[in-house]
Coordinates of C-alpha atoms in Angstrom, one line a residue:
X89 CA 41.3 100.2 -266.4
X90 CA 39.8 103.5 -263.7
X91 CA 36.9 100.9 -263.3
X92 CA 39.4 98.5 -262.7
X93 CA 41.2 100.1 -260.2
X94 CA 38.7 101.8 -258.6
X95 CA 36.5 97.9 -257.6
X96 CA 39.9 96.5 -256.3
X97 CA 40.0 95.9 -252.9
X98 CA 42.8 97.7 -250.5
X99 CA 43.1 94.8 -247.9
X100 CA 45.3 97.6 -245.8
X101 CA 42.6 100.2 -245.2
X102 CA 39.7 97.8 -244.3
X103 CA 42.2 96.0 -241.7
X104 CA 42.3 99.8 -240.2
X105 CA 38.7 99.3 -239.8
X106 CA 39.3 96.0 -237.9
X107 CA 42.0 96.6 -235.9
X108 CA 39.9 96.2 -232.4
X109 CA 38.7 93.2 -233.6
X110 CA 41.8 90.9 -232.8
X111 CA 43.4 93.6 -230.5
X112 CA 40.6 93.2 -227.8
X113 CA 40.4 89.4 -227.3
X114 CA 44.4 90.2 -226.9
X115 CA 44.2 92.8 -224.4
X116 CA 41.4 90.6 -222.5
X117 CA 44.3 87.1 -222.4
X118 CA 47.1 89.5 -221.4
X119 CA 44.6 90.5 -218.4
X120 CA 43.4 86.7 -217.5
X121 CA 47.1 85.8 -217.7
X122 CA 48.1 88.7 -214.8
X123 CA 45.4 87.3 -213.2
X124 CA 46.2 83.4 -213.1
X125 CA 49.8 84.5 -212.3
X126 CA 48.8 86.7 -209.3
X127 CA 46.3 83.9 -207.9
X128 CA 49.4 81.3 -207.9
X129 CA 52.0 83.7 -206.5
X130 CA 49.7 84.4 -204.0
X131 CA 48.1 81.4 -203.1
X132 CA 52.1 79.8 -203.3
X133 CA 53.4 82.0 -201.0
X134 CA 50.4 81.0 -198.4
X135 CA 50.6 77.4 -198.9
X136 CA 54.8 77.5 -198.8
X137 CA 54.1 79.7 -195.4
X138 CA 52.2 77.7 -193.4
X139 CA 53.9 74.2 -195.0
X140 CA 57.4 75.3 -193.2
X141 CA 55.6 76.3 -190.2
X142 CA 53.9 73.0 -189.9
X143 CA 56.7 70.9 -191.1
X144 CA 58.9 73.0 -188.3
X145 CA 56.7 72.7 -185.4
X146 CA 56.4 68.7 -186.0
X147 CA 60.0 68.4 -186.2
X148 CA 60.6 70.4 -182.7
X149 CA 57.7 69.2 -181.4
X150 CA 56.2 72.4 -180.6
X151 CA 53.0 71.4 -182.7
X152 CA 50.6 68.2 -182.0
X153 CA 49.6 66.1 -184.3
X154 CA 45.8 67.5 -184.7
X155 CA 47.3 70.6 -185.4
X156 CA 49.7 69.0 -188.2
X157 CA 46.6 67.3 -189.5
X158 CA 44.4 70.2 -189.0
X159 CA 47.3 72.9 -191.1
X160 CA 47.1 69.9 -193.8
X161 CA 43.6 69.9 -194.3
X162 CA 43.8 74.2 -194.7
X163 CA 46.3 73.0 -197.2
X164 CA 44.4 70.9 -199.1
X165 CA 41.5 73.3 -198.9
X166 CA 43.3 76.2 -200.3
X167 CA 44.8 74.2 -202.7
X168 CA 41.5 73.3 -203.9
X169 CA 40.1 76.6 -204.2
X170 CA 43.6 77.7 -206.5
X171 CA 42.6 74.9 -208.8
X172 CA 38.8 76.5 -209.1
X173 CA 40.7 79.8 -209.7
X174 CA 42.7 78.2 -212.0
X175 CA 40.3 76.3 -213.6
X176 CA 38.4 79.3 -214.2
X177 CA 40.8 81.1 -215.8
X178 CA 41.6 78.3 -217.9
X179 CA 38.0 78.4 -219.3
X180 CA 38.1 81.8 -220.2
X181 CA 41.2 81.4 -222.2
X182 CA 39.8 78.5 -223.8
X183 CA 36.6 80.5 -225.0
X184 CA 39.3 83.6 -225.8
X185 CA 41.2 81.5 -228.7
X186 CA 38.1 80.5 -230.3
X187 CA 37.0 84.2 -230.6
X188 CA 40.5 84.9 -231.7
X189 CA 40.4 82.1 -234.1
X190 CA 36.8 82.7 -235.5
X191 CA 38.0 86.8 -235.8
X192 CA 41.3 85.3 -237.5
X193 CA 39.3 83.5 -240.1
X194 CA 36.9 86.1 -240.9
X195 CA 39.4 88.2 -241.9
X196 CA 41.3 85.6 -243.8
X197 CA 38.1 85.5 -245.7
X198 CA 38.8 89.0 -246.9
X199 CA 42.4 88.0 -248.0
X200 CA 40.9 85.9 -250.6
X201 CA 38.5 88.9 -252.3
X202 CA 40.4 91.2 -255.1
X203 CA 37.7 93.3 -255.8
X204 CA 34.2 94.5 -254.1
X205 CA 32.3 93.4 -257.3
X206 CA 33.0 90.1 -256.0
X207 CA 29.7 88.0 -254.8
X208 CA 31.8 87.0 -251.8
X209 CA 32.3 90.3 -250.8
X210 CA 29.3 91.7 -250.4
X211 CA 28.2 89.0 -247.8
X212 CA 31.4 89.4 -246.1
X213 CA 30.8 93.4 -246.0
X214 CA 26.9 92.8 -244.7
X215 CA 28.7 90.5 -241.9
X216 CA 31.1 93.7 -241.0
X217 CA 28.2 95.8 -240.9
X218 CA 26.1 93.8 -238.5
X219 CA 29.3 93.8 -236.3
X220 CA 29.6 97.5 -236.3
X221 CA 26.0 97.4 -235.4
X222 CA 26.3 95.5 -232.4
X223 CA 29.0 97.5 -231.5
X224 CA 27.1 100.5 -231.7
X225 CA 24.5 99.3 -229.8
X226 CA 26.2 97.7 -226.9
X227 CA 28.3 101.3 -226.4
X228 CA 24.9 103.2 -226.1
X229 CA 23.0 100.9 -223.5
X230 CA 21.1 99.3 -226.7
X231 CA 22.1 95.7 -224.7
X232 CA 18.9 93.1 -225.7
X233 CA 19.0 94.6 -229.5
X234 CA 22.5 93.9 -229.7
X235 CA 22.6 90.4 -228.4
X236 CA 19.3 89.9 -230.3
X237 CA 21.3 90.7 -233.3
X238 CA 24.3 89.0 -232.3
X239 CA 22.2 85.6 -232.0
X240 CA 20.3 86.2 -234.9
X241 CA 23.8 86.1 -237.3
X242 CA 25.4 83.9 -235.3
X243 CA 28.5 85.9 -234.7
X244 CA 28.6 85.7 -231.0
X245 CA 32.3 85.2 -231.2
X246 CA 32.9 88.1 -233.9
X247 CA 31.6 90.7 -231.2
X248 CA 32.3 91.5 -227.6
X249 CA 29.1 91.5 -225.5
X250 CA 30.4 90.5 -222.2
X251 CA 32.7 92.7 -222.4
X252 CA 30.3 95.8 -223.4
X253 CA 27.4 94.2 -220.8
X254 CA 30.0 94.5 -217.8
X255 CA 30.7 97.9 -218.6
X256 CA 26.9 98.9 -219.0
X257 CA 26.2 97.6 -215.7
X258 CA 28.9 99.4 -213.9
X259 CA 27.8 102.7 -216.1
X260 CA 24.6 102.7 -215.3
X261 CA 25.6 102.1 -211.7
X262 CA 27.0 105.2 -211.5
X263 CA 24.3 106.7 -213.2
X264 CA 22.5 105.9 -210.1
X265 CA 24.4 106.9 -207.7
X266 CA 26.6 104.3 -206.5
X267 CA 30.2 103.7 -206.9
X268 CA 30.1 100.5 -205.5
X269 CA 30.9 98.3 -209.2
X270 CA 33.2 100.7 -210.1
X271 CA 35.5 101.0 -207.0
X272 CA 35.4 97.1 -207.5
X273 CA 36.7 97.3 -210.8
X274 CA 39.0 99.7 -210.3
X275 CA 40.8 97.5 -207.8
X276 CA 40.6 94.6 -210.1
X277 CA 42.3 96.7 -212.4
X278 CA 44.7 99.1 -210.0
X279 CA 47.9 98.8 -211.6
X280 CA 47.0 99.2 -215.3
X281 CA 45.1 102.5 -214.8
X282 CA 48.3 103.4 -212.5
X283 CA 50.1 102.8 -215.8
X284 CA 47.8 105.0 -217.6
X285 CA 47.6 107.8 -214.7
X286 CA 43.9 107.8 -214.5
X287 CA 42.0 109.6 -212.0
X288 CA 38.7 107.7 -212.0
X289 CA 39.7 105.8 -208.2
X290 CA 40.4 109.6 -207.0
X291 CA 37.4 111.1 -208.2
X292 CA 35.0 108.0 -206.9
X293 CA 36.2 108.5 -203.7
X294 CA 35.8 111.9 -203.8
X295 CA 32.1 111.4 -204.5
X296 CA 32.1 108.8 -201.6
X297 CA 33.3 111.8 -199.2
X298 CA 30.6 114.0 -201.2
X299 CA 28.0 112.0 -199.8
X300 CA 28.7 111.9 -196.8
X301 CA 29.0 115.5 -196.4
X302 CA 25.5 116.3 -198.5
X303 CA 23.9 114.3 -195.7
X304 CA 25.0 117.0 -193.0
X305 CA 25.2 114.8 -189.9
X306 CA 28.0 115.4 -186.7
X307 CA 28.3 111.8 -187.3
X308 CA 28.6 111.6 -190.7
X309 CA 31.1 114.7 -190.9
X310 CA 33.1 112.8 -188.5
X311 CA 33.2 109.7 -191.0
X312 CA 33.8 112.1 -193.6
X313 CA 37.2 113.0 -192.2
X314 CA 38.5 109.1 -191.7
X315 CA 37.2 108.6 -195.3
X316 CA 39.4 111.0 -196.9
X317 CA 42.4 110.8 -194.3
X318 CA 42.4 106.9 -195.6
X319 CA 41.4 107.6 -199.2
X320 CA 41.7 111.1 -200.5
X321 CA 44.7 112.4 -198.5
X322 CA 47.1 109.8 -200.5
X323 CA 46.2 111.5 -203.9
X324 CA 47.5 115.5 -202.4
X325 CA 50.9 115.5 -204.4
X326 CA 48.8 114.0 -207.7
X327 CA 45.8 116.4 -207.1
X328 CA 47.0 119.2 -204.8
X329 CA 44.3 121.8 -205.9
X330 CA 41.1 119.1 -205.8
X331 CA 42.2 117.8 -201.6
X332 CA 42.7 121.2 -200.7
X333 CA 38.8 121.9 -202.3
X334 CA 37.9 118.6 -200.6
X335 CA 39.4 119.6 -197.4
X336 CA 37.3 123.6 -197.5
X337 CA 33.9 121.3 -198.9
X338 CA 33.4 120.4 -194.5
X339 CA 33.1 124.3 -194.7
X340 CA 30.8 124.5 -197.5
X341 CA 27.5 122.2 -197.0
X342 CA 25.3 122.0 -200.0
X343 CA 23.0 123.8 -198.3
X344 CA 24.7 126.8 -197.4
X345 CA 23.0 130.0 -198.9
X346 CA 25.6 132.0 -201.7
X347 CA 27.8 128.6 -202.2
X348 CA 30.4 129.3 -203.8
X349 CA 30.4 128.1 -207.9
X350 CA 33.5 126.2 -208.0
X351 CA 32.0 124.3 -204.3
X352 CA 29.0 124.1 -205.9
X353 CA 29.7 122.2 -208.8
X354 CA 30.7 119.2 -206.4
X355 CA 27.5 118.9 -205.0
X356 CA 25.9 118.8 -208.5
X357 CA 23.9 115.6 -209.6
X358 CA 25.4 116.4 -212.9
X359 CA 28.9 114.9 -211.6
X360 CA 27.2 110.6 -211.5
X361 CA 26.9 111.4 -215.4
X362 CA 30.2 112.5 -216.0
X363 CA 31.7 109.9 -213.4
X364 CA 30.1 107.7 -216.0
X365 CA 31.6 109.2 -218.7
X366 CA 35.1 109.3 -216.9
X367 CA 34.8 105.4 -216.1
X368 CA 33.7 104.7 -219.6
X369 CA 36.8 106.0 -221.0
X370 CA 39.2 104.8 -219.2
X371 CA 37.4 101.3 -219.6
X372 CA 38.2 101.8 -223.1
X373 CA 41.7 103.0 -223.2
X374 CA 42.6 100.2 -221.0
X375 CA 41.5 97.5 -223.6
X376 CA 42.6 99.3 -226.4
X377 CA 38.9 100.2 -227.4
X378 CA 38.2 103.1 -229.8
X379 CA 36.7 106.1 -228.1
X380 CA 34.0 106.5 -230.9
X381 CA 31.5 103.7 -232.5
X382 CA 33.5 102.1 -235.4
X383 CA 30.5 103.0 -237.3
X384 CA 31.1 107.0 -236.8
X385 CA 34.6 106.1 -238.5
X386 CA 32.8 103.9 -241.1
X387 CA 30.2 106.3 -241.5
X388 CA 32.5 109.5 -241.9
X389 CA 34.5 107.6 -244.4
X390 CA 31.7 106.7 -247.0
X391 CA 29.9 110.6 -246.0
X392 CA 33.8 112.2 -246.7
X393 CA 33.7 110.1 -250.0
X394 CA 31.3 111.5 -251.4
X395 CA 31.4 115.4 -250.1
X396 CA 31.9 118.2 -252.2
X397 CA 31.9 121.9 -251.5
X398 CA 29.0 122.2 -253.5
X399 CA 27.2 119.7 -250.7
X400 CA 26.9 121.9 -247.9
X401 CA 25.3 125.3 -250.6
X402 CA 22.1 126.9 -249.9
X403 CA 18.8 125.1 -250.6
X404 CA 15.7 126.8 -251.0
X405 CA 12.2 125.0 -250.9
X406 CA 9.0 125.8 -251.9
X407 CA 5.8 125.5 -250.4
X408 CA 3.4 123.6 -252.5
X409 CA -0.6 124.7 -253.0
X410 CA -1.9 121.7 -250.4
X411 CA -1.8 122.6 -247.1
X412 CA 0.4 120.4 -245.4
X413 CA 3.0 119.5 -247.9
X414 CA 5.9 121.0 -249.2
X415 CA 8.2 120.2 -252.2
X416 CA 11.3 120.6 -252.5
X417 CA 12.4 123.4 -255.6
X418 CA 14.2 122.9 -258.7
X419 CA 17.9 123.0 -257.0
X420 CA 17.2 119.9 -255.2
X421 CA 20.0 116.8 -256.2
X422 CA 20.1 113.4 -255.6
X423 CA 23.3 113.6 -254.1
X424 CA 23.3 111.5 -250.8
X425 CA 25.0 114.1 -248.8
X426 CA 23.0 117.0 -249.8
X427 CA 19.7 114.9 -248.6
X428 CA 17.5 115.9 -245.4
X429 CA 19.3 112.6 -243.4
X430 CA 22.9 113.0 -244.1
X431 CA 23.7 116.9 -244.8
X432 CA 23.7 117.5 -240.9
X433 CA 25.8 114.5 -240.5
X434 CA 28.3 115.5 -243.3
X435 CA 29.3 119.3 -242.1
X436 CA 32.5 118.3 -240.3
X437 CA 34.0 115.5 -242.5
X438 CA 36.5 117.0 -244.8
X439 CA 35.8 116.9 -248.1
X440 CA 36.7 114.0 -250.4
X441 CA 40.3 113.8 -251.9
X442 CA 39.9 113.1 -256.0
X443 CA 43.3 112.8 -257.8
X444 CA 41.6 113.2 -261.4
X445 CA 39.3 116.0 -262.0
X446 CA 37.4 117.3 -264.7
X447 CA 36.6 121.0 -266.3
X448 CA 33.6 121.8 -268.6
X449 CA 34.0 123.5 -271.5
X450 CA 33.3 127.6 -272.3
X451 CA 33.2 128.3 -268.2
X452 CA 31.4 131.0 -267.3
X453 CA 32.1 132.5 -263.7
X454 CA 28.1 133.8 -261.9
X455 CA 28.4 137.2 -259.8
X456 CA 28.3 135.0 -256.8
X457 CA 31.6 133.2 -257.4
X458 CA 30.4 130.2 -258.9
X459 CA 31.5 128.5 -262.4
X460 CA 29.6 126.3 -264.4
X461 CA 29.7 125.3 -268.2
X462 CA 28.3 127.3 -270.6
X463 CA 26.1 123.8 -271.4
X464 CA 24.7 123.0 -267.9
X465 CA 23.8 126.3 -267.9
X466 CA 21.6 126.6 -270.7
X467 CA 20.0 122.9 -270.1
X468 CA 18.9 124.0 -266.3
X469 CA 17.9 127.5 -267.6
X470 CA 15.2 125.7 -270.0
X471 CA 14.7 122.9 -267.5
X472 CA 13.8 125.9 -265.2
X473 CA 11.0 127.6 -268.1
X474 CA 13.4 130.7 -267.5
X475 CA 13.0 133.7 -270.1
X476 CA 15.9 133.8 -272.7
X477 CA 19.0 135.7 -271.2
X478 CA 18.8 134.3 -268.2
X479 CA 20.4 131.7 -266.3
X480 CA 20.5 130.1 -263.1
X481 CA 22.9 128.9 -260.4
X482 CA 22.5 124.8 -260.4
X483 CA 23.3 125.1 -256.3
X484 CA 21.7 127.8 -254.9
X485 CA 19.0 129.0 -257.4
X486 CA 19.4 132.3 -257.8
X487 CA 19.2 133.9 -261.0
X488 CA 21.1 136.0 -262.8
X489 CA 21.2 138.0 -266.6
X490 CA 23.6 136.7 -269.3
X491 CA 25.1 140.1 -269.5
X492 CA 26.5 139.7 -265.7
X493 CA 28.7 136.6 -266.3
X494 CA 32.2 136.6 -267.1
X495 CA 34.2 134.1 -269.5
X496 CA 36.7 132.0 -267.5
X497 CA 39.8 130.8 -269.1
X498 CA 40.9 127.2 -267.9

């Protein structure tokens, strides 16, 4: 029956795994709808305009009929560049609702599984994994792997690479020094990351005016000042304390001797990588993206599964006679998280929850604090070739005289 229970599938948790996956394509038709909409109000408004205009001036006779021809044909023209818009839009929606639908029915698939023992499952679980790859790689530059990996399982519409590769180029934009990309889609996107009071449009143009002023020019300064009258100024009741230290930087060139630290840290070529970082998360927040690789949170999950106190004990090694290697001593385990690969990654996932546990019997408490069975102790001491009336600790190794344990009572 605990086998039982403990193969069955939870459908719940693995959806909380999955959640970006339909939540994404979502976020991404909510933002190509806003867009369709503003292209027809605008373009509307234009075309109703200049229709009443022209429609007015034939009837008085204030305009001739090339010019009534002529507003036609911008008409017609403008009309014809909406439907391109439009048209456009409409093919991203279309390729939108199949990702949606392909995501939909992978997911169904794993409605249909009771239990991981299931052959279905574990090619369903490989297909997840591959995902979380691609994911992975796409967040950390890893671009050609990921689509390479992508093509290779044929689950382009499973993963998000356009949306990853447009965010990669305007990363490593900044990276290099240009805001350029990023100032772009920060307009594109001016009223959402209003919504979600980011600072990344202040902060961009605060490197613009940065720039101006490293290059130390009368006519550069001068430019300088109309860039942040236009661009920075507007921010002073939002970011009163950073305008006033853009305002003192035209007193503070880079290359002033004894520049103050908290001018200097303006001027720093540090400040393109966290720009980068900045525009990265707010990217992120604004599609609903998780701020870490899914497969940290997969990752942590299966390393917190299997973590116990004893994990993270001291290990001792050996040095073996041939020069050049080493073995590891008798206190090694084959416990996943206590190998060379995994302990690092396991010291800050909590330990994992267990709702049955399980005491040995005739405990026996070592002068270091720890409690084994009276069995386990004996088996390692002769495993170890250890003289008789001694023991050792199964964790740390250290050893220790029968005469210095203590009974425990359970």
């Amino acid at each position: 029956m605990a086998d039982h229970e403990a193969s069955k599938i939870n459908h719940d948790n693995h959806l909380l795994l999955d959640q970006p996956l339909l939540r994404l394509p979502y976020e991404l038709l909510r933002k190509n709808f806003r867009s369709a909409h503003f292209t027809v109000e605008k373009e509307s408004t234009t075309l109703n305009k200049l229709l009443k205009e022209t429609a007015k001036g034939s009837l008085d006779g204030k305009t001739s009929p090339e010019d009534v021809v002529k507003n036609l044909d911008t008409m017609i023209a403008k009309m014809r560049g909406m439907k391109r818009k439009l048209s456009t839009y409409a093919n991203k929606e279309t390729r939108l609702y199949k990702q949606l639908d392909a995501r939909v029915a992978h997911l169904h698939e794993l409605s249909d599984m009771h239990s991981v023992e299931d052959v279905k499952y574990e090619a369903w679980s490989r297909k997840r994994l591959d995902r979380l790859l691609v994911d992975y790689m796409l967040r950390h530059g890893y671009n050609t792997s990921a689509q390479a990996l992508a093509n290779e399982r044929e689950m382009h519409d499973l993963v998000d690479v356009e949306t990853f590769l447009t965010m990669s180029k305007i990363r490593e934009s900044l990276e290099n020094g240009s805001v350029t990309e990023a100032l772009a889609w920060c307009n594109d996107n001016k009223k959402e990351l209003r919504k979600l009071q980011s600072n990344l449009e202040f902060l961009l143009r605060c490197q613009q005016y940065i720039e101006l002023l490293r290059i130390n020019t009368p006519s550069k300064s001068v430019e300088a000042i109309t860039h942040a009258k236009k661009y920075i100024a507007p921010f002073q009741e939002q970011y009163p304390d950073e305008v006033r230290e853009m305002a003192a930087l035209l007193a503070h060139r880079p290359t002033d001797k004894n520049l103050p630290p908290k001018y200097a840290t303006w001027y720093s070529p540090d400040r393109w990588t966290k720009l980068a970082t900045c525009f990265v998360e707010a990217h992120n927040k604004l599609l609903g993206l998780p701020t870490f690789p899914l497969l940290h949170t997969a990752l942590s999950s299966g390393l917190s599964a299997l973590k116990t106190p004893a994990c993270h004990g001291t290990q001792k090694t050996t040095s073996s006679s041939q020069p050049g290697h080493s073995q590891t001593s008798m206190t090694s385990t084959v416990c996943p998280i206590c190998s060379i690969e995994l302990n690092e990654l396991a010291k800050n996932v909590p330990y994992a929850h267990h709702s049955k546990s399980h005491l040995d019997n005739d405990l026996l408490l070592l002068p270091n604090g720890r409690v084994y069975g009276q069995a386990k102790l004996d088996e390692y001491a002769a495993k170890a070739g250890l003289p008789e009336g001694q023991v050792k600790d199964l964790v740390t190794g250290e050893v220790y005289s029968r005469t210095a344990l203590k009974k425990v009572f359970a």
